Amino acid sequence: MVEQGELAALIERYAPTDGAHEIHGERVTVMRQSQPSEPVHGVFGAAVCVVAQGRKQVISGGTTLVYDAMRYLVASVDLPVIGQVVEATPETPYLCFKMALDPEVIGDLLLQTGGEPALAQDAGPLVGAMAVSQVNPPLLDAVMRMVRLMETPRDAAILAPLIEREILYRMLLGDQGPRLAQIARADGRMRQVRRAIGWIKQNFDQHFSIDDLAAEARMSPSALHRHFKAVTALSPLQYQKQIRLQEARKLILAQRLDAGSAGHAVGYDSASQFSREYARLFGAPPLRDVARLRARPDMLLDT
């Protein structure tokens, strides 16, 4: 049986410095953080995170989820979140494995296994996009073998996709099965919500009506609002606002735009409204927030 300490030692080898390190392309990474972090705003994509050491929390839509060596995290759609490493030291850093979820691979697994009744039907209401589950030995073993493939690069091209399938298979058999199955169904409500999310992310600087977004998602306006909020804990307009503000923050930092220009670039007509909403989300007006970020680079780490 794989011990958590073995996985921690292996991740530490391939994450020698703080931050995210790709191990099998951009979809599979290992992360290290040597001290507790400040809250970090970002967009968390559909992924699974298995912690080998330390503890982290994410806040999304007012809900706080904590994951550590006993509990792994699953996200089924792209979500604006606040992430924070809450347990880490230089001697025992936070160490985590993260793998993006591929709907096509999940769908193929469902077809191959015949789809259990609970997974094959789009029944019942949609649930929140983020959840934690108990880590089990088969899942931990598969994650360990995925990381260990770094020792034999020649094998990785062939074996990494197979181990990815095994990780997803182990999750499908557990209590995350229905959540993963929702990702893969071509005609399910989750797919429609994902379509709406993708449109908002691509057109975050544009004004839109719920009717237009519902047509894009191929749902009625009332169904879109209900299912979107069930998944993200946000309305479509609240989701757009958080994406806009995060993009504006990046523009102010990376391109050194002033607050008014950044707000206009992401779709705000009123500079005062932009500053108010920015301060409400990030805890300080743009100039003060950016000064704080430049003094604390750890607050910019990927969530």
mmCIF file of C-alpha atoms in Angstrom, residues 7-280:
data_model
loop_
_atom_site.group_PDB
_atom_site.id
_atom_site.type_symbol
_atom_site.label_atom_id
_atom_site.label_comp_id
_atom_site.label_asym_id
_atom_site.label_seq_id
_atom_site.Cartn_x
_atom_site.Cartn_y
_atom_site.Cartn_z
ATOM 1 C CA LEU A 7 4.063 10.426 -2.431
ATOM 2 C CA ALA A 8 5.270 13.530 -0.570
ATOM 3 C CA ALA A 9 8.924 12.608 -1.139
ATOM 4 C CA LEU A 10 8.291 12.018 -4.820
ATOM 5 C CA ILE A 11 6.388 15.271 -5.348
ATOM 6 C CA GLU A 12 9.054 17.200 -3.479
ATOM 7 C CA ARG A 13 11.652 15.837 -5.902
ATOM 8 C CA TYR A 14 9.796 17.267 -8.901
ATOM 9 C CA ALA A 15 8.658 20.464 -7.176
ATOM 10 C CA PRO A 16 11.971 21.713 -5.751
ATOM 11 C CA THR A 17 10.760 25.326 -5.477
ATOM 12 C CA ASP A 18 7.476 26.933 -4.496
ATOM 13 C CA GLY A 19 4.856 27.103 -7.221
ATOM 14 C CA ALA A 20 3.377 24.791 -9.848
ATOM 15 C CA HIS A 21 5.595 22.450 -11.896
ATOM 16 C CA GLU A 22 4.373 20.597 -14.988
ATOM 17 C CA ILE A 23 5.272 16.913 -15.043
ATOM 18 C CA HIS A 24 3.291 15.498 -17.983
ATOM 19 C CA GLY A 25 2.365 18.570 -20.004
ATOM 20 C CA GLU A 26 0.274 21.430 -18.714
ATOM 21 C CA ARG A 27 -2.613 19.186 -17.650
ATOM 22 C CA VAL A 28 -0.664 17.411 -14.880
ATOM 23 C CA THR A 29 1.244 19.434 -12.296
ATOM 24 C CA VAL A 30 2.738 19.109 -8.839
ATOM 25 C CA MET A 31 2.766 22.036 -6.421
ATOM 26 C CA ARG A 32 4.825 23.128 -3.452
ATOM 27 C CA GLN A 33 4.335 25.906 -0.906
ATOM 28 C CA SER A 34 6.762 26.326 1.985
ATOM 29 C CA GLN A 35 4.627 28.523 4.218
ATOM 30 C CA PRO A 36 0.973 29.408 4.733
ATOM 31 C CA SER A 37 -0.164 31.806 2.029
ATOM 32 C CA GLU A 38 -2.344 34.861 1.891
ATOM 33 C CA PRO A 39 -5.742 34.313 0.228
ATOM 34 C CA VAL A 40 -5.193 34.101 -3.544
ATOM 35 C CA HIS A 41 -7.919 34.942 -6.069
ATOM 36 C CA GLY A 42 -8.023 32.940 -9.279
ATOM 37 C CA VAL A 43 -10.059 30.712 -11.557
ATOM 38 C CA PHE A 44 -9.889 27.028 -10.654
ATOM 39 C CA GLY A 45 -10.415 24.820 -13.690
ATOM 40 C CA ALA A 46 -12.033 21.390 -13.779
ATOM 41 C CA ALA A 47 -9.466 19.230 -11.997
ATOM 42 C CA VAL A 48 -8.686 16.786 -9.220
ATOM 43 C CA CYS A 49 -6.193 17.680 -6.469
ATOM 44 C CA VAL A 50 -4.597 15.060 -4.222
ATOM 45 C CA VAL A 51 -2.553 16.435 -1.322
ATOM 46 C CA ALA A 52 0.474 14.507 -0.075
ATOM 47 C CA GLN A 53 1.385 16.897 2.735
ATOM 48 C CA GLY A 54 -0.050 20.056 4.307
ATOM 49 C CA ARG A 55 -3.515 21.553 4.011
ATOM 50 C CA LYS A 56 -5.282 24.032 1.740
ATOM 51 C CA GLN A 57 -8.696 25.629 1.570
ATOM 52 C CA VAL A 58 -10.715 27.134 -1.255
ATOM 53 C CA ILE A 59 -13.676 29.466 -0.948
ATOM 54 C CA SER A 60 -16.205 29.512 -3.766
ATOM 55 C CA GLY A 61 -19.628 31.088 -3.651
ATOM 56 C CA GLY A 62 -19.416 31.511 0.111
ATOM 57 C CA THR A 63 -18.581 27.832 0.753
ATOM 58 C CA THR A 64 -15.222 26.824 2.238
ATOM 59 C CA LEU A 65 -13.713 23.432 1.385
ATOM 60 C CA VAL A 66 -10.601 22.090 3.094
ATOM 61 C CA TYR A 67 -8.462 19.360 1.548
ATOM 62 C CA ASP A 68 -5.397 17.596 2.880
ATOM 63 C CA ALA A 69 -3.731 14.167 2.951
ATOM 64 C CA MET A 70 -7.037 12.577 3.949
ATOM 65 C CA ARG A 71 -9.350 14.388 1.499
ATOM 66 C CA TYR A 72 -8.966 15.136 -2.211
ATOM 67 C CA LEU A 73 -10.679 17.977 -4.090
ATOM 68 C CA VAL A 74 -12.665 17.743 -7.329
ATOM 69 C CA ALA A 75 -13.896 20.685 -9.415
ATOM 70 C CA SER A 76 -16.143 20.008 -12.391
ATOM 71 C CA VAL A 77 -16.237 23.481 -14.022
ATOM 72 C CA ASP A 78 -14.092 26.630 -14.085
ATOM 73 C CA LEU A 79 -14.838 28.545 -10.890
ATOM 74 C CA PRO A 80 -13.669 31.872 -9.453
ATOM 75 C CA VAL A 81 -12.218 30.935 -6.080
ATOM 76 C CA ILE A 82 -10.089 32.202 -3.226
ATOM 77 C CA GLY A 83 -7.369 29.671 -2.440
ATOM 78 C CA GLN A 84 -5.162 29.617 0.645
ATOM 79 C CA VAL A 85 -2.529 27.192 1.891
ATOM 80 C CA VAL A 86 -3.227 26.989 5.624
ATOM 81 C CA GLU A 87 -0.687 24.380 6.735
ATOM 82 C CA ALA A 88 2.916 24.384 5.483
ATOM 83 C CA THR A 89 6.435 24.940 6.791
ATOM 84 C CA PRO A 90 9.875 24.941 5.121
ATOM 85 C CA GLU A 91 10.518 21.538 6.733
ATOM 86 C CA THR A 92 7.121 20.064 5.784
ATOM 87 C CA PRO A 93 5.876 22.075 2.789
ATOM 88 C CA TYR A 94 2.444 21.807 1.256
ATOM 89 C CA LEU A 95 2.740 19.274 -1.601
ATOM 90 C CA CYS A 96 -0.055 18.530 -4.052
ATOM 91 C CA PHE A 97 -0.787 16.641 -7.283
ATOM 92 C CA LYS A 98 -3.242 18.277 -9.704
ATOM 93 C CA MET A 99 -4.700 16.800 -12.895
ATOM 94 C CA ALA A 100 -7.125 18.525 -15.272
ATOM 95 C CA LEU A 101 -10.297 16.565 -16.010
ATOM 96 C CA ASP A 102 -10.864 15.603 -19.647
ATOM 97 C CA PRO A 103 -14.583 15.150 -20.515
ATOM 98 C CA GLU A 104 -13.737 12.962 -23.522
ATOM 99 C CA VAL A 105 -11.707 10.511 -21.444
ATOM 100 C CA ILE A 106 -14.432 10.386 -18.789
ATOM 101 C CA GLY A 107 -17.059 9.806 -21.475
ATOM 102 C CA ASP A 108 -15.029 7.008 -23.034
ATOM 103 C CA LEU A 109 -14.669 5.330 -19.642
ATOM 104 C CA LEU A 110 -18.413 5.509 -19.113
ATOM 105 C CA LEU A 111 -18.999 3.854 -22.483
ATOM 106 C CA GLN A 112 -16.363 1.213 -21.819
ATOM 107 C CA THR A 113 -17.780 0.297 -18.422
ATOM 108 C CA GLY A 114 -21.356 0.340 -19.706
ATOM 109 C CA GLY A 115 -22.202 3.191 -17.346
ATOM 110 C CA GLU A 116 -23.658 2.306 -13.979
ATOM 111 C CA PRO A 117 -27.313 3.424 -13.637
ATOM 112 C CA ALA A 118 -26.413 6.192 -11.196
ATOM 113 C CA LEU A 119 -23.828 7.513 -13.647
ATOM 114 C CA ALA A 120 -25.542 6.930 -16.963
ATOM 115 C CA GLN A 121 -28.676 8.968 -16.299
ATOM 116 C CA ASP A 122 -28.984 12.717 -15.994
ATOM 117 C CA ALA A 123 -31.356 12.437 -13.061
ATOM 118 C CA GLY A 124 -31.802 14.681 -10.079
ATOM 119 C CA PRO A 125 -30.672 18.266 -9.535
ATOM 120 C CA LEU A 126 -27.180 19.427 -10.343
ATOM 121 C CA VAL A 127 -24.873 19.724 -7.373
ATOM 122 C CA GLY A 128 -22.107 22.198 -6.630
ATOM 123 C CA ALA A 129 -19.078 22.070 -8.901
ATOM 124 C CA MET A 130 -16.601 21.579 -6.035
ATOM 125 C CA ALA A 131 -16.455 18.851 -3.425
ATOM 126 C CA VAL A 132 -14.012 16.880 -1.304
ATOM 127 C CA SER A 133 -13.879 13.114 -0.821
ATOM 128 C CA GLN A 134 -11.934 10.650 1.261
ATOM 129 C CA VAL A 135 -8.690 9.509 -0.340
ATOM 130 C CA ASN A 136 -8.590 5.741 -0.861
ATOM 131 C CA PRO A 137 -5.539 3.480 -1.433
ATOM 132 C CA PRO A 138 -6.272 2.600 -5.109
ATOM 133 C CA LEU A 139 -6.536 6.291 -6.057
ATOM 134 C CA LEU A 140 -3.408 7.160 -4.085
ATOM 135 C CA ASP A 141 -1.512 4.319 -5.745
ATOM 136 C CA ALA A 142 -2.477 5.512 -9.237
ATOM 137 C CA VAL A 143 -1.412 9.087 -8.442
ATOM 138 C CA MET A 144 1.894 7.784 -7.103
ATOM 139 C CA ARG A 145 2.573 5.867 -10.309
ATOM 140 C CA MET A 146 1.698 8.913 -12.414
ATOM 141 C CA VAL A 147 4.281 11.039 -10.600
ATOM 142 C CA ARG A 148 6.847 8.225 -10.621
ATOM 143 C CA LEU A 149 6.700 8.092 -14.436
ATOM 144 C CA MET A 150 8.974 11.146 -14.340
ATOM 145 C CA GLU A 151 11.768 8.689 -13.539
ATOM 146 C CA THR A 152 11.281 6.976 -16.913
ATOM 147 C CA PRO A 153 10.421 9.629 -19.538
ATOM 148 C CA ARG A 154 10.458 7.015 -22.304
ATOM 149 C CA ASP A 155 7.520 5.237 -20.664
ATOM 150 C CA ALA A 156 5.528 8.371 -19.882
ATOM 151 C CA ALA A 157 4.154 8.987 -23.389
ATOM 152 C CA ILE A 158 2.561 5.526 -23.400
ATOM 153 C CA LEU A 159 1.716 4.964 -19.750
ATOM 154 C CA ALA A 160 0.639 8.442 -18.560
ATOM 155 C CA PRO A 161 -2.655 8.360 -20.559
ATOM 156 C CA LEU A 162 -3.357 4.890 -19.166
ATOM 157 C CA ILE A 163 -2.770 5.993 -15.584
ATOM 158 C CA GLU A 164 -4.897 9.102 -16.202
ATOM 159 C CA ARG A 165 -7.723 6.769 -17.168
ATOM 160 C CA GLU A 166 -7.139 4.714 -14.027
ATOM 161 C CA ILE A 167 -7.293 7.818 -11.804
ATOM 162 C CA LEU A 168 -10.572 8.843 -13.411
ATOM 163 C CA TYR A 169 -11.891 5.279 -13.185
ATOM 164 C CA ARG A 170 -11.155 5.153 -9.441
ATOM 165 C CA MET A 171 -12.994 8.445 -9.004
ATOM 166 C CA LEU A 172 -15.950 7.287 -11.090
ATOM 167 C CA LEU A 173 -16.365 4.270 -8.800
ATOM 168 C CA GLY A 174 -16.422 6.478 -5.721
ATOM 169 C CA ASP A 175 -18.809 9.128 -4.451
ATOM 170 C CA GLN A 176 -17.506 11.585 -7.056
ATOM 171 C CA GLY A 177 -18.804 9.329 -9.852
ATOM 172 C CA PRO A 178 -22.051 11.220 -10.545
ATOM 173 C CA ARG A 179 -20.216 14.567 -10.552
ATOM 174 C CA LEU A 180 -17.650 13.310 -13.070
ATOM 175 C CA ALA A 181 -20.333 11.675 -15.192
ATOM 176 C CA GLN A 182 -22.164 15.008 -15.438
ATOM 177 C CA ILE A 183 -19.018 16.482 -17.041
ATOM 178 C CA ALA A 184 -19.037 13.929 -19.840
ATOM 179 C CA ARG A 185 -22.688 13.757 -20.853
ATOM 180 C CA ALA A 186 -23.122 15.542 -24.186
ATOM 181 C CA ASP A 187 -26.793 16.290 -23.590
ATOM 182 C CA GLY A 188 -26.763 16.861 -19.835
ATOM 183 C CA ARG A 189 -27.515 20.041 -17.922
ATOM 184 C CA MET A 190 -23.904 20.259 -16.721
ATOM 185 C CA ARG A 191 -22.725 20.415 -20.330
ATOM 186 C CA GLN A 192 -25.156 23.289 -20.944
ATOM 187 C CA VAL A 193 -23.901 25.146 -17.872
ATOM 188 C CA ARG A 194 -20.320 24.575 -19.036
ATOM 189 C CA ARG A 195 -21.265 26.036 -22.425
ATOM 190 C CA ALA A 196 -22.616 29.163 -20.695
ATOM 191 C CA ILE A 197 -19.488 29.446 -18.559
ATOM 192 C CA GLY A 198 -17.266 29.149 -21.625
ATOM 193 C CA TRP A 199 -19.220 31.892 -23.393
ATOM 194 C CA ILE A 200 -18.951 34.231 -20.394
ATOM 195 C CA LYS A 201 -15.201 33.647 -20.073
ATOM 196 C CA GLN A 202 -14.684 34.345 -23.770
ATOM 197 C CA ASN A 203 -16.914 37.444 -23.764
ATOM 198 C CA PHE A 204 -16.469 38.690 -20.207
ATOM 199 C CA ASP A 205 -16.065 42.306 -21.374
ATOM 200 C CA GLN A 206 -19.401 42.314 -23.227
ATOM 201 C CA HIS A 207 -22.816 43.214 -21.878
ATOM 202 C CA PHE A 208 -25.301 40.385 -22.297
ATOM 203 C CA SER A 209 -28.852 39.476 -21.395
ATOM 204 C CA ILE A 210 -29.876 36.262 -19.683
ATOM 205 C CA ASP A 211 -32.049 35.494 -22.703
ATOM 206 C CA ASP A 212 -29.041 35.669 -25.041
ATOM 207 C CA LEU A 213 -26.902 33.536 -22.718
ATOM 208 C CA ALA A 214 -29.711 31.010 -22.337
ATOM 209 C CA ALA A 215 -29.965 30.702 -26.112
ATOM 210 C CA GLU A 216 -26.211 30.110 -26.281
ATOM 211 C CA ALA A 217 -26.504 27.400 -23.605
ATOM 212 C CA ARG A 218 -29.644 25.960 -25.260
ATOM 213 C CA MET A 219 -31.730 26.302 -22.111
ATOM 214 C CA SER A 220 -34.664 28.398 -21.031
ATOM 215 C CA PRO A 221 -33.663 31.552 -19.077
ATOM 216 C CA SER A 222 -35.226 30.211 -15.860
ATOM 217 C CA ALA A 223 -33.505 26.829 -16.207
ATOM 218 C CA LEU A 224 -30.154 28.484 -16.953
ATOM 219 C CA HIS A 225 -30.361 30.704 -13.885
ATOM 220 C CA ARG A 226 -31.403 27.811 -11.634
ATOM 221 C CA HIS A 227 -28.816 25.288 -12.823
ATOM 222 C CA PHE A 228 -25.996 27.828 -13.178
ATOM 223 C CA LYS A 229 -26.434 28.865 -9.553
ATOM 224 C CA ALA A 230 -26.734 25.258 -8.390
ATOM 225 C CA VAL A 231 -23.334 24.497 -9.926
ATOM 226 C CA THR A 232 -21.369 27.698 -9.281
ATOM 227 C CA ALA A 233 -23.275 29.254 -6.327
ATOM 228 C CA LEU A 234 -23.259 32.441 -8.446
ATOM 229 C CA SER A 235 -25.662 33.966 -10.927
ATOM 230 C CA PRO A 236 -24.314 34.368 -14.486
ATOM 231 C CA LEU A 237 -23.882 38.125 -13.918
ATOM 232 C CA GLN A 238 -22.066 37.564 -10.607
ATOM 233 C CA TYR A 239 -19.794 35.060 -12.351
ATOM 234 C CA GLN A 240 -19.044 37.573 -15.105
ATOM 235 C CA LYS A 241 -18.276 40.272 -12.538
ATOM 236 C CA GLN A 242 -15.682 38.124 -10.771
ATOM 237 C CA ILE A 243 -14.030 37.178 -14.067
ATOM 238 C CA ARG A 244 -13.952 40.851 -15.122
ATOM 239 C CA LEU A 245 -12.364 41.982 -11.870
ATOM 240 C CA GLN A 246 -9.726 39.256 -11.944
ATOM 241 C CA GLU A 247 -8.836 40.143 -15.535
ATOM 242 C CA ALA A 248 -8.621 43.832 -14.619
ATOM 243 C CA ARG A 249 -6.287 42.982 -11.766
ATOM 244 C CA LYS A 250 -4.000 41.158 -14.196
ATOM 245 C CA LEU A 251 -3.994 44.161 -16.558
ATOM 246 C CA ILE A 252 -3.061 46.570 -13.768
ATOM 247 C CA LEU A 253 -0.242 44.273 -12.643
ATOM 248 C CA ALA A 254 1.151 43.060 -15.957
ATOM 249 C CA GLN A 255 0.550 46.072 -18.206
ATOM 250 C CA ARG A 256 0.609 48.730 -15.471
ATOM 251 C CA LEU A 257 -2.704 50.197 -16.607
ATOM 252 C CA ASP A 258 -4.367 52.742 -14.369
ATOM 253 C CA ALA A 259 -7.580 51.642 -12.680
ATOM 254 C CA GLY A 260 -9.859 53.561 -15.037
ATOM 255 C CA SER A 261 -8.262 52.087 -18.170
ATOM 256 C CA ALA A 262 -8.300 48.570 -16.750
ATOM 257 C CA GLY A 263 -11.945 48.866 -15.765
ATOM 258 C CA HIS A 264 -12.894 50.121 -19.213
ATOM 259 C CA ALA A 265 -10.912 47.317 -20.867
ATOM 260 C CA VAL A 266 -12.937 44.648 -19.057
ATOM 261 C CA GLY A 267 -16.312 46.246 -19.751
ATOM 262 C CA TYR A 268 -16.992 48.787 -16.994
ATOM 263 C CA ASP A 269 -18.528 52.097 -18.089
ATOM 264 C CA SER A 270 -18.159 53.716 -14.667
ATOM 265 C CA ALA A 271 -14.718 54.087 -13.046
ATOM 266 C CA SER A 272 -16.254 54.635 -9.615
ATOM 267 C CA GLN A 273 -18.371 51.487 -9.896
ATOM 268 C CA PHE A 274 -15.288 49.535 -10.964
ATOM 269 C CA SER A 275 -13.281 50.766 -7.954
ATOM 270 C CA ARG A 276 -16.120 49.967 -5.540
ATOM 271 C CA GLU A 277 -16.602 46.433 -6.857
ATOM 272 C CA TYR A 278 -12.843 45.843 -7.046
ATOM 273 C CA ALA A 279 -12.419 46.826 -3.387
ATOM 274 C CA ARG A 280 -15.388 44.666 -2.391
#
